């Protein structure tokens, strides 16, 4: 990789910094939430799966509103106590995934070298709710959550929001992700250099856990995030005035890409 001018590294979240969890685990958590809410567990789990895109784009507001809406969608009218129980179940699961992160040594090494670090995550309100408790939170300088920006990868706004927050040009960024939803091609389309992260552990999972991994993209692939430290060297200070790209939350383009992830 041409490392000239790299000042920032942006990361995908699931299956890049933390495990995404097996689909069977997701379904079990959703069914448990349904039971907490006093509704049909399978119907609730189906509603959760069917509304993935809406939730990730932030169309259901916060976790409390989302859980109550989905319960009513399947015919329930839960009490506040039932809603809180379901929320606690969901947030505990999210926290367990973040606790299993393998990324902290690399994040610490990159920050020590002077790189700015950011996150570009397609995620729902649960991730935002647990973020202050995530072990990753203290190691990233800026985050772009799709449920807050309303835009998902590979749409340009997802990357531009993070670059703007870090006050760097897109051409000064390396984007690292597993490749889901054409995220690598999307990063390159806005001028970033992209690296695929393909941990060997993921190769052992069945096809049900494999999503659209950008088959048309070709570029460097690493199996250990620690390889990044040697790939991109040290950040090069920019001389002269800063040239910043600011993206208003009101004008970020909404994309049409849908995913089952």
Short mmCIF file of C-alpha atoms in Angstrom, two decimals, residues 23-187:
data_model
loop_
_atom_site.label_atom_id
_atom_site.label_comp_id
_atom_site.label_asym_id
_atom_site.label_seq_id
_atom_site.Cartn_x
_atom_site.Cartn_y
_atom_site.Cartn_z
CA UNK A 23 -27.43 -15.22 13.31
CA UNK A 24 -28.71 -17.93 15.66
CA UNK A 25 -27.59 -15.81 18.61
CA UNK A 26 -29.35 -12.75 17.21
CA UNK A 27 -32.54 -14.74 16.75
CA UNK A 28 -32.34 -16.19 20.26
CA UNK A 29 -31.92 -12.73 21.78
CA UNK A 30 -34.86 -11.40 19.78
CA UNK A 31 -37.06 -14.32 20.84
CA UNK A 32 -36.06 -13.73 24.44
CA UNK A 33 -37.05 -10.09 24.08
CA UNK A 34 -40.40 -11.19 22.71
CA UNK A 35 -40.93 -13.35 25.78
CA UNK A 36 -39.95 -10.43 28.02
CA UNK A 37 -42.55 -8.29 26.26
CA UNK A 38 -45.33 -10.87 26.52
CA UNK A 39 -45.68 -11.30 22.76
CA UNK A 40 -45.11 -14.25 20.45
CA UNK A 41 -41.30 -14.73 20.48
CA UNK A 42 -41.08 -15.92 16.87
CA UNK A 43 -43.26 -13.08 15.60
CA UNK A 44 -41.15 -10.55 17.46
CA UNK A 45 -37.91 -12.05 16.12
CA UNK A 46 -39.33 -11.86 12.60
CA UNK A 47 -40.27 -8.20 13.11
CA UNK A 48 -36.74 -7.45 14.29
CA UNK A 49 -35.26 -9.09 11.19
CA UNK A 50 -37.73 -7.44 8.81
CA UNK A 51 -36.98 -3.93 10.08
CA UNK A 52 -33.18 -4.11 9.97
CA UNK A 53 -32.76 -1.42 7.31
CA UNK A 54 -35.22 0.94 9.00
CA UNK A 55 -33.54 0.53 12.37
CA UNK A 56 -30.04 0.98 10.99
CA UNK A 57 -31.11 4.17 9.22
CA UNK A 58 -32.48 5.53 12.49
CA UNK A 59 -36.12 5.56 11.44
CA UNK A 60 -37.25 4.18 14.82
CA UNK A 61 -35.50 6.65 17.12
CA UNK A 62 -33.99 5.32 20.37
CA UNK A 63 -33.98 1.80 21.81
CA UNK A 64 -37.02 2.37 24.03
CA UNK A 65 -39.15 3.62 21.14
CA UNK A 66 -37.94 0.82 18.87
CA UNK A 67 -38.76 -1.97 21.31
CA UNK A 68 -42.20 -0.60 22.13
CA UNK A 69 -42.98 -0.07 18.43
CA UNK A 70 -41.96 -3.61 17.47
CA UNK A 71 -43.99 -5.07 20.32
CA UNK A 72 -47.09 -3.20 19.16
CA UNK A 73 -46.38 -4.26 15.58
CA UNK A 74 -46.91 -7.89 16.61
CA UNK A 75 -49.99 -7.15 18.68
CA UNK A 76 -48.47 -6.48 22.10
CA UNK A 77 -49.00 -3.72 24.63
CA UNK A 78 -46.12 -4.19 27.08
CA UNK A 79 -45.74 -2.52 30.44
CA UNK A 80 -42.80 -0.23 31.12
CA UNK A 81 -41.21 -2.98 33.21
CA UNK A 82 -41.50 -5.45 30.32
CA UNK A 83 -39.95 -2.96 27.91
CA UNK A 84 -37.04 -2.34 30.26
CA UNK A 85 -36.44 -6.08 30.64
CA UNK A 86 -36.31 -6.53 26.86
CA UNK A 87 -33.99 -3.55 26.47
CA UNK A 88 -31.65 -4.88 29.15
CA UNK A 89 -31.46 -8.23 27.37
CA UNK A 90 -30.57 -6.54 24.06
CA UNK A 91 -28.01 -4.17 25.53
CA UNK A 92 -26.30 -6.90 27.52
CA UNK A 93 -25.89 -8.89 24.32
CA UNK A 94 -24.40 -5.90 22.51
CA UNK A 95 -22.00 -5.28 25.38
CA UNK A 96 -20.91 -8.92 25.32
CA UNK A 97 -19.88 -8.54 21.67
CA UNK A 98 -17.92 -5.38 22.41
CA UNK A 99 -16.24 -7.06 25.38
CA UNK A 100 -14.94 -9.70 22.95
CA UNK A 101 -13.04 -7.11 20.86
CA UNK A 102 -9.63 -8.09 19.55
CA UNK A 103 -8.76 -4.56 18.40
CA UNK A 104 -7.43 -2.71 21.46
CA UNK A 105 -3.70 -3.44 20.99
CA UNK A 106 -3.83 -2.17 17.41
CA UNK A 107 -5.87 0.91 18.27
CA UNK A 108 -3.43 1.79 21.04
CA UNK A 109 -0.43 1.32 18.73
CA UNK A 110 -1.93 3.48 15.99
CA UNK A 111 -2.87 6.28 18.38
CA UNK A 112 0.60 6.17 19.95
CA UNK A 113 2.04 6.71 16.49
CA UNK A 114 -0.16 9.76 16.04
CA UNK A 115 -2.93 8.55 13.74
CA UNK A 116 -6.45 9.86 14.12
CA UNK A 117 -8.90 7.00 14.48
CA UNK A 118 -12.55 6.87 13.50
CA UNK A 119 -15.48 4.48 13.23
CA UNK A 120 -17.98 4.13 10.38
CA UNK A 121 -20.69 1.78 11.60
CA UNK A 122 -23.93 0.54 10.13
CA UNK A 123 -25.78 -0.03 13.38
CA UNK A 124 -28.99 0.46 15.30
CA UNK A 125 -29.81 2.40 18.44
CA UNK A 126 -28.55 -0.35 20.75
CA UNK A 127 -24.95 0.33 19.69
CA UNK A 128 -25.35 4.03 20.45
CA UNK A 129 -26.88 3.22 23.84
CA UNK A 130 -24.00 1.00 24.96
CA UNK A 131 -21.21 3.00 23.31
CA UNK A 132 -20.14 4.89 26.47
CA UNK A 133 -19.55 1.49 28.12
CA UNK A 134 -17.78 -0.06 25.13
CA UNK A 135 -14.06 -0.73 25.61
CA UNK A 136 -13.58 0.83 22.17
CA UNK A 137 -14.99 4.24 23.06
CA UNK A 138 -11.83 5.65 24.66
CA UNK A 139 -9.68 4.65 21.68
CA UNK A 140 -11.56 6.31 18.81
CA UNK A 141 -11.57 10.02 18.06
CA UNK A 142 -14.79 10.16 16.02
CA UNK A 143 -17.73 7.92 15.22
CA UNK A 144 -20.27 7.84 12.41
CA UNK A 145 -23.31 5.76 13.40
CA UNK A 146 -25.74 5.15 10.55
CA UNK A 147 -28.75 5.33 12.86
CA UNK A 148 -27.75 8.91 13.69
CA UNK A 149 -26.65 10.10 10.26
CA UNK A 150 -29.43 8.31 8.36
CA UNK A 151 -26.99 7.02 5.75
CA UNK A 152 -25.50 3.56 5.30
CA UNK A 153 -22.38 2.32 3.61
CA UNK A 154 -21.45 2.34 0.79
CA UNK A 155 -23.10 5.79 0.40
CA UNK A 156 -20.53 8.56 0.51
CA UNK A 157 -22.04 10.41 3.46
CA UNK A 158 -21.20 7.57 5.85
CA UNK A 159 -17.47 8.09 5.24
CA UNK A 160 -17.53 11.86 4.81
CA UNK A 161 -19.11 12.46 8.21
CA UNK A 162 -16.26 10.59 9.91
CA UNK A 163 -13.53 12.31 7.87
CA UNK A 164 -15.05 15.71 8.62
CA UNK A 165 -15.17 14.95 12.33
CA UNK A 166 -11.48 14.01 12.24
CA UNK A 167 -10.70 17.15 10.18
CA UNK A 168 -8.85 15.20 7.48
CA UNK A 169 -9.25 14.83 3.74
CA UNK A 170 -10.64 11.55 2.51
CA UNK A 171 -7.41 11.01 0.58
CA UNK A 172 -5.57 10.99 3.91
CA UNK A 173 -7.64 8.08 5.25
CA UNK A 174 -7.27 4.34 5.21
CA UNK A 175 -10.55 2.47 5.64
CA UNK A 176 -10.52 -1.02 7.15
CA UNK A 177 -13.48 -3.40 7.02
CA UNK A 178 -14.54 -6.97 6.33
CA UNK A 179 -16.13 -5.87 3.04
CA UNK A 180 -19.82 -6.27 3.81
CA UNK A 181 -22.26 -4.21 1.74
CA UNK A 182 -19.58 -3.01 -0.70
CA UNK A 183 -18.05 -0.86 2.02
CA UNK A 184 -14.52 -1.12 0.58
CA UNK A 185 -15.58 0.06 -2.86
CA UNK A 186 -17.56 2.82 -1.18
CA UNK A 187 -14.50 4.00 0.72
#
